[in-house]
Amino acid sequence: MTDAMGKQIKNLRKIKGVTQEEMGAALGISYQAISKWENNTGFPDVQMIPKIAEYFSISIDELFGYKLNALTNKERLIQFMKNNQILCLRKSKLKYGGTAEYYVNTENFNTNSQIAKIGEYFADCIKENHLKFDTLIGLAYHGIAFSAATATALFNKYGTTVNYCYDRKTPDSRGRTICGHTPENGERIVIIDDVMTTGKTLEQRIEQLKTIADITVAAVIVVVNRKEQTMHSGEERIRQKYGAEVFSIITDEDINVMLEN
């Protein structure tokens, strides 16, 4: 085992949020063995390597630090979200009725590397779809971090400069509902948020933005569009009312196909 693999195991364990004792119990080995791996003073048995990879939901190549090119961008993101417990594979009750085989916990985007990664996916989506707009707006609360990461990625990766702001759910002492650039009449905006289901909440937020200026919603981009989980598609609602393009980095269908495979 290389030094890099020992560091990889340690990083993956911390991201997963488990102790050496908990990992050892799951694999049927002592925590001392894991400590030796992480400190590069011991080596796992060859038969243990597939179990370690399975425990972290990654391939053996990824465990050894090799970059896989076989997966699509969406598949890599789904794998990334699964490994970091952002995509949680257990049944959950849906807000709008029924159950799902998984849920998305965007609270677990909690490191700078994770936020930077999702920001690049948003920026890539904007560029791949040739979106023309003036202002990038993040919706509180999760959309604030995602939009900031997107704005940074647009500049660092593509050299693109755009206006940036995010909204407030509660006005400040001066009654302001926007931080950063204040949208002006005639501007085309792109909205960044985390998850879309029925689109009702998003519609309310857009209406609030339109009280500030006569803006046009060029596009809405979310991490996950859960359109299969409700009879009332948020995507259709936003397109019909605002004529806006709706993009999601991944969808229910993408997740289901990845899990089946």
mmCIF file of C-alpha atoms in Angstrom:
data_model
loop_
_atom_site.group_PDB
_atom_site.id
_atom_site.type_symbol
_atom_site.label_atom_id
_atom_site.label_comp_id
_atom_site.label_asym_id
_atom_site.label_seq_id
_atom_site.Cartn_x
_atom_site.Cartn_y
_atom_site.Cartn_z
ATOM 1 C CA MET A 1 0.000 0.000 0.000
ATOM 2 C CA THR A 2 1.291 3.460 -0.903
ATOM 3 C CA ASP A 3 1.492 6.476 1.400
ATOM 4 C CA ALA A 4 -1.176 8.092 -0.776
ATOM 5 C CA MET A 5 -3.597 5.231 -0.086
ATOM 6 C CA GLY A 6 -3.139 5.555 3.661
ATOM 7 C CA LYS A 7 -3.938 9.258 3.402
ATOM 8 C CA GLN A 8 -6.905 8.460 1.163
ATOM 9 C CA ILE A 9 -8.389 6.060 3.715
ATOM 10 C CA LYS A 10 -7.974 8.632 6.468
ATOM 11 C CA ASN A 11 -9.625 11.384 4.408
ATOM 12 C CA LEU A 12 -12.507 9.141 3.341
ATOM 13 C CA ARG A 13 -13.099 8.031 6.915
ATOM 14 C CA LYS A 14 -13.240 11.625 8.154
ATOM 15 C CA ILE A 15 -15.582 12.667 5.357
ATOM 16 C CA LYS A 16 -17.821 9.706 6.163
ATOM 17 C CA GLY A 17 -17.818 10.906 9.761
ATOM 18 C CA VAL A 18 -16.809 7.651 11.435
ATOM 19 C CA THR A 19 -14.130 6.777 13.979
ATOM 20 C CA GLN A 20 -11.459 4.153 13.513
ATOM 21 C CA GLU A 21 -13.400 2.001 15.971
ATOM 22 C CA GLU A 22 -16.632 2.317 13.953
ATOM 23 C CA MET A 23 -14.880 1.571 10.685
ATOM 24 C CA GLY A 24 -13.117 -1.405 12.250
ATOM 25 C CA ALA A 25 -16.385 -2.797 13.569
ATOM 26 C CA ALA A 26 -17.980 -2.481 10.109
ATOM 27 C CA LEU A 27 -15.062 -4.301 8.458
ATOM 28 C CA GLY A 28 -14.594 -6.870 11.229
ATOM 29 C CA ILE A 29 -11.084 -5.768 12.152
ATOM 30 C CA SER A 30 -9.434 -3.874 14.996
ATOM 31 C CA TYR A 31 -9.170 -0.099 15.052
ATOM 32 C CA GLN A 32 -5.414 -0.555 15.598
ATOM 33 C CA ALA A 33 -5.153 -2.064 12.120
ATOM 34 C CA ILE A 34 -6.855 0.972 10.593
ATOM 35 C CA SER A 35 -4.562 3.277 12.555
ATOM 36 C CA LYS A 36 -1.555 1.478 11.067
ATOM 37 C CA TRP A 37 -2.935 1.849 7.537
ATOM 38 C CA GLU A 38 -3.540 5.554 7.987
ATOM 39 C CA ASN A 39 -0.064 6.078 9.433
ATOM 40 C CA ASN A 40 1.552 3.896 6.754
ATOM 41 C CA THR A 41 2.988 1.468 9.284
ATOM 42 C CA GLY A 42 0.816 -1.458 8.216
ATOM 43 C CA PHE A 43 -0.874 -2.877 5.142
ATOM 44 C CA PRO A 44 -4.351 -4.350 4.621
ATOM 45 C CA ASP A 45 -4.705 -7.905 3.420
ATOM 46 C CA VAL A 46 -5.387 -8.113 -0.331
ATOM 47 C CA GLN A 47 -8.824 -9.579 0.373
ATOM 48 C CA MET A 48 -9.623 -6.554 2.540
ATOM 49 C CA ILE A 49 -9.106 -3.968 -0.227
ATOM 50 C CA PRO A 50 -12.444 -4.625 -2.030
ATOM 51 C CA LYS A 51 -14.231 -4.409 1.330
ATOM 52 C CA ILE A 52 -12.614 -1.052 2.076
ATOM 53 C CA ALA A 53 -13.630 0.292 -1.347
ATOM 54 C CA GLU A 54 -17.179 -0.983 -0.871
ATOM 55 C CA TYR A 55 -17.350 0.571 2.599
ATOM 56 C CA PHE A 56 -16.595 4.007 1.116
ATOM 57 C CA SER A 57 -18.756 3.359 -1.989
ATOM 58 C CA ILE A 58 -15.865 3.894 -4.375
ATOM 59 C CA SER A 59 -13.951 1.738 -6.837
ATOM 60 C CA ILE A 60 -10.637 0.056 -6.028
ATOM 61 C CA ASP A 61 -8.971 2.356 -8.569
ATOM 62 C CA GLU A 62 -10.292 5.402 -6.718
ATOM 63 C CA LEU A 63 -9.097 3.926 -3.423
ATOM 64 C CA PHE A 64 -5.599 3.774 -4.893
ATOM 65 C CA GLY A 65 -5.949 7.354 -6.110
ATOM 66 C CA TYR A 66 -6.419 6.671 -9.822
ATOM 67 C CA LYS A 67 -8.818 8.958 -11.644
ATOM 68 C CA LEU A 68 -11.597 7.133 -13.470
ATOM 69 C CA ASN A 69 -12.647 8.381 -16.881
ATOM 70 C CA ALA A 70 -15.301 5.726 -17.469
ATOM 71 C CA LEU A 71 -17.970 7.592 -15.507
ATOM 72 C CA THR A 72 -19.892 10.539 -16.904
ATOM 73 C CA ASN A 73 -19.874 13.882 -15.100
ATOM 74 C CA LYS A 74 -23.321 13.144 -13.655
ATOM 75 C CA GLU A 75 -22.257 9.689 -12.481
ATOM 76 C CA ARG A 76 -19.163 11.110 -10.836
ATOM 77 C CA LEU A 77 -21.236 13.741 -9.046
ATOM 78 C CA ILE A 78 -23.746 11.154 -7.841
ATOM 79 C CA GLN A 79 -20.888 8.967 -6.593
ATOM 80 C CA PHE A 80 -19.335 12.000 -4.898
ATOM 81 C CA MET A 81 -22.635 12.915 -3.216
ATOM 82 C CA LYS A 82 -23.145 9.326 -2.093
ATOM 83 C CA ASN A 83 -19.638 9.034 -0.667
ATOM 84 C CA ASN A 84 -20.099 12.275 1.273
ATOM 85 C CA GLN A 85 -23.555 11.372 2.619
ATOM 86 C CA ILE A 86 -25.199 14.145 0.630
ATOM 87 C CA LEU A 87 -27.161 11.494 -1.246
ATOM 88 C CA CYS A 88 -28.548 9.261 1.528
ATOM 89 C CA LEU A 89 -29.754 5.862 0.379
ATOM 90 C CA ARG A 90 -32.602 5.137 2.736
ATOM 91 C CA LYS A 91 -36.338 5.509 2.577
ATOM 92 C CA SER A 92 -37.723 8.863 3.584
ATOM 93 C CA LYS A 93 -41.111 10.537 3.722
ATOM 94 C CA LEU A 94 -41.623 13.267 1.194
ATOM 95 C CA LYS A 95 -42.955 16.684 2.129
ATOM 96 C CA TYR A 96 -45.630 16.388 -0.552
ATOM 97 C CA GLY A 97 -46.693 12.827 0.307
ATOM 98 C CA GLY A 98 -45.386 9.345 -0.399
ATOM 99 C CA THR A 99 -41.910 7.952 0.146
ATOM 100 C CA ALA A 100 -38.640 7.862 -1.762
ATOM 101 C CA GLU A 101 -35.756 5.418 -1.738
ATOM 102 C CA TYR A 102 -33.309 8.199 -0.943
ATOM 103 C CA TYR A 103 -33.099 11.819 0.075
ATOM 104 C CA VAL A 104 -30.676 14.638 -0.622
ATOM 105 C CA ASN A 105 -29.089 16.339 2.378
ATOM 106 C CA THR A 106 -27.367 19.451 1.054
ATOM 107 C CA GLU A 107 -26.381 20.337 4.634
ATOM 108 C CA ASN A 108 -23.504 17.899 4.091
ATOM 109 C CA PHE A 109 -21.789 20.186 1.604
ATOM 110 C CA ASN A 110 -19.607 21.249 4.498
ATOM 111 C CA THR A 111 -16.017 21.604 3.237
ATOM 112 C CA ASN A 112 -14.455 24.089 0.851
ATOM 113 C CA SER A 113 -13.500 21.290 -1.566
ATOM 114 C CA GLN A 114 -17.108 20.071 -1.710
ATOM 115 C CA ILE A 115 -18.482 23.558 -2.323
ATOM 116 C CA ALA A 116 -15.803 24.218 -4.963
ATOM 117 C CA LYS A 117 -16.703 20.998 -6.757
ATOM 118 C CA ILE A 118 -20.432 21.736 -6.945
ATOM 119 C CA GLY A 119 -19.647 25.305 -8.044
ATOM 120 C CA GLU A 120 -17.736 23.923 -11.024
ATOM 121 C CA TYR A 121 -20.677 21.711 -11.999
ATOM 122 C CA PHE A 122 -22.974 24.755 -11.981
ATOM 123 C CA ALA A 123 -20.466 26.809 -13.981
ATOM 124 C CA ASP A 124 -20.041 23.986 -16.506
ATOM 125 C CA CYS A 125 -23.825 23.786 -16.900
ATOM 126 C CA ILE A 126 -23.983 27.523 -17.629
ATOM 127 C CA LYS A 127 -21.237 27.312 -20.242
ATOM 128 C CA GLU A 128 -22.388 24.062 -21.871
ATOM 129 C CA ASN A 129 -25.856 25.529 -22.385
ATOM 130 C CA HIS A 130 -24.537 28.902 -23.598
ATOM 131 C CA LEU A 131 -26.686 30.850 -21.153
ATOM 132 C CA LYS A 132 -26.771 34.605 -21.699
ATOM 133 C CA PHE A 133 -27.465 36.646 -18.575
ATOM 134 C CA ASP A 134 -26.431 39.676 -16.552
ATOM 135 C CA THR A 135 -26.713 38.596 -12.927
ATOM 136 C CA LEU A 136 -26.232 35.401 -10.944
ATOM 137 C CA ILE A 137 -28.536 35.158 -7.928
ATOM 138 C CA GLY A 138 -28.344 32.602 -5.102
ATOM 139 C CA LEU A 139 -31.430 31.814 -3.064
ATOM 140 C CA ALA A 140 -31.088 31.633 0.703
ATOM 141 C CA TYR A 141 -29.957 29.564 2.257
ATOM 142 C CA HIS A 142 -28.151 26.763 0.415
ATOM 143 C CA GLY A 143 -28.172 28.662 -2.855
ATOM 144 C CA ILE A 144 -25.982 31.348 -1.299
ATOM 145 C CA ALA A 145 -22.926 29.095 -0.972
ATOM 146 C CA PHE A 146 -23.601 27.320 -4.272
ATOM 147 C CA SER A 147 -23.988 30.566 -6.217
ATOM 148 C CA ALA A 148 -20.850 32.065 -4.678
ATOM 149 C CA ALA A 149 -18.916 28.947 -5.692
ATOM 150 C CA THR A 150 -20.464 29.148 -9.172
ATOM 151 C CA ALA A 151 -19.517 32.802 -9.596
ATOM 152 C CA THR A 152 -15.952 31.995 -8.525
ATOM 153 C CA ALA A 153 -15.741 29.016 -10.901
ATOM 154 C CA LEU A 154 -17.075 31.089 -13.804
ATOM 155 C CA PHE A 155 -14.231 33.558 -13.321
ATOM 156 C CA ASN A 156 -11.404 31.156 -12.405
ATOM 157 C CA LYS A 157 -12.237 28.480 -14.979
ATOM 158 C CA TYR A 158 -13.792 30.482 -17.819
ATOM 159 C CA GLY A 159 -12.692 34.077 -17.237
ATOM 160 C CA THR A 160 -16.333 35.214 -17.159
ATOM 161 C CA THR A 161 -17.373 38.222 -15.066
ATOM 162 C CA VAL A 162 -21.038 38.645 -14.088
ATOM 163 C CA ASN A 163 -22.974 40.567 -11.451
ATOM 164 C CA TYR A 164 -23.535 38.537 -8.294
ATOM 165 C CA CYS A 165 -25.981 38.728 -5.398
ATOM 166 C CA TYR A 166 -28.127 36.625 -3.097
ATOM 167 C CA ASP A 167 -31.481 37.216 -1.509
ATOM 168 C CA ARG A 168 -32.540 37.470 2.124
ATOM 169 C CA LYS A 169 -35.504 35.612 3.541
ATOM 170 C CA THR A 170 -35.830 38.382 6.132
ATOM 171 C CA PRO A 171 -35.129 42.040 5.227
ATOM 172 C CA ASP A 172 -32.349 43.773 7.155
ATOM 173 C CA SER A 173 -32.827 46.886 9.322
ATOM 174 C CA ARG A 174 -32.935 49.038 6.185
ATOM 175 C CA GLY A 175 -35.530 46.833 4.523
ATOM 176 C CA ARG A 176 -33.086 45.408 1.977
ATOM 177 C CA THR A 177 -33.804 41.924 0.639
ATOM 178 C CA ILE A 178 -30.690 41.613 -1.564
ATOM 179 C CA CYS A 179 -26.990 41.422 -0.710
ATOM 180 C CA GLY A 180 -24.465 42.351 -3.371
ATOM 181 C CA HIS A 181 -25.467 43.697 -6.765
ATOM 182 C CA THR A 182 -28.988 45.128 -6.862
ATOM 183 C CA PRO A 183 -30.829 43.888 -9.969
ATOM 184 C CA GLU A 184 -31.973 46.588 -12.376
ATOM 185 C CA ASN A 185 -34.850 46.783 -14.853
ATOM 186 C CA GLY A 186 -34.256 44.719 -17.967
ATOM 187 C CA GLU A 187 -31.585 42.464 -16.482
ATOM 188 C CA ARG A 188 -31.586 38.759 -17.269
ATOM 189 C CA ILE A 189 -30.865 36.621 -14.230
ATOM 190 C CA VAL A 190 -29.820 33.047 -13.540
ATOM 191 C CA ILE A 191 -31.038 31.635 -10.234
ATOM 192 C CA ILE A 192 -29.017 29.030 -8.310
ATOM 193 C CA ASP A 193 -30.636 26.792 -5.687
ATOM 194 C CA ASP A 194 -30.273 23.320 -4.212
ATOM 195 C CA VAL A 195 -33.375 21.137 -4.803
ATOM 196 C CA MET A 196 -36.559 21.632 -6.840
ATOM 197 C CA THR A 197 -39.766 19.648 -6.348
ATOM 198 C CA THR A 198 -43.069 21.450 -6.941
ATOM 199 C CA GLY A 199 -41.511 24.856 -7.611
ATOM 200 C CA LYS A 200 -44.001 26.688 -5.362
ATOM 201 C CA THR A 201 -41.355 28.083 -3.032
ATOM 202 C CA LEU A 202 -39.171 29.075 -5.967
ATOM 203 C CA GLU A 203 -42.094 30.911 -7.564
ATOM 204 C CA GLN A 204 -42.639 32.904 -4.356
ATOM 205 C CA ARG A 205 -38.974 33.894 -4.253
ATOM 206 C CA ILE A 206 -38.988 34.964 -7.894
ATOM 207 C CA GLU A 207 -42.049 37.119 -7.284
ATOM 208 C CA GLN A 208 -40.179 38.762 -4.403
ATOM 209 C CA LEU A 209 -37.212 39.454 -6.697
ATOM 210 C CA LYS A 210 -39.512 41.005 -9.286
ATOM 211 C CA THR A 211 -40.664 43.598 -6.738
ATOM 212 C CA ILE A 212 -37.094 44.940 -6.766
ATOM 213 C CA ALA A 213 -36.788 45.326 -10.544
ATOM 214 C CA ASP A 214 -38.414 44.288 -13.807
ATOM 215 C CA ILE A 215 -36.115 41.314 -14.354
ATOM 216 C CA THR A 216 -36.296 38.369 -16.738
ATOM 217 C CA VAL A 217 -35.503 34.899 -15.426
ATOM 218 C CA ALA A 218 -33.219 33.434 -18.072
ATOM 219 C CA ALA A 219 -32.681 30.147 -16.253
ATOM 220 C CA VAL A 220 -32.962 28.307 -12.967
ATOM 221 C CA ILE A 221 -30.278 25.762 -12.095
ATOM 222 C CA VAL A 222 -30.543 23.348 -9.168
ATOM 223 C CA VAL A 223 -28.444 20.464 -7.888
ATOM 224 C CA VAL A 224 -31.338 17.984 -8.016
ATOM 225 C CA ASN A 225 -34.701 18.184 -9.748
ATOM 226 C CA ARG A 226 -37.047 15.775 -7.977
ATOM 227 C CA LYS A 227 -39.702 15.911 -10.654
ATOM 228 C CA GLU A 228 -40.542 12.211 -10.337
ATOM 229 C CA GLN A 229 -41.539 12.652 -6.702
ATOM 230 C CA THR A 230 -44.602 14.806 -7.318
ATOM 231 C CA MET A 231 -47.476 15.071 -9.768
ATOM 232 C CA HIS A 232 -46.924 18.832 -9.979
ATOM 233 C CA SER A 233 -43.645 19.458 -11.758
ATOM 234 C CA GLY A 234 -41.791 22.505 -10.545
ATOM 235 C CA GLU A 235 -39.956 22.563 -13.862
ATOM 236 C CA GLU A 236 -43.228 22.955 -15.779
ATOM 237 C CA ARG A 237 -44.487 25.595 -13.335
ATOM 238 C CA ILE A 238 -41.406 27.810 -13.765
ATOM 239 C CA ARG A 239 -41.206 27.366 -17.529
ATOM 240 C CA GLN A 240 -44.857 28.163 -18.072
ATOM 241 C CA LYS A 241 -44.982 31.197 -15.800
ATOM 242 C CA TYR A 242 -41.629 32.797 -16.560
ATOM 243 C CA GLY A 243 -40.492 31.252 -19.848
ATOM 244 C CA ALA A 244 -37.267 30.325 -18.093
ATOM 245 C CA GLU A 245 -35.002 27.403 -18.886
ATOM 246 C CA VAL A 246 -34.738 24.948 -16.007
ATOM 247 C CA PHE A 247 -31.605 22.879 -15.580
ATOM 248 C CA SER A 248 -30.575 20.416 -12.918
ATOM 249 C CA ILE A 249 -27.122 18.978 -12.431
ATOM 250 C CA ILE A 250 -28.770 15.605 -11.759
ATOM 251 C CA THR A 251 -32.360 14.270 -11.722
ATOM 252 C CA ASP A 252 -34.255 11.432 -10.084
ATOM 253 C CA GLU A 253 -33.775 9.430 -13.267
ATOM 254 C CA ASP A 254 -29.983 9.907 -13.182
ATOM 255 C CA ILE A 255 -29.839 8.734 -9.576
ATOM 256 C CA ASN A 256 -32.092 5.725 -10.195
ATOM 257 C CA VAL A 257 -30.068 4.592 -13.205
ATOM 258 C CA MET A 258 -26.790 4.963 -11.303
ATOM 259 C CA LEU A 259 -28.130 2.987 -8.342
ATOM 260 C CA GLU A 260 -29.472 0.233 -10.587
ATOM 261 C CA ASN A 261 -26.067 -0.127 -12.206
#
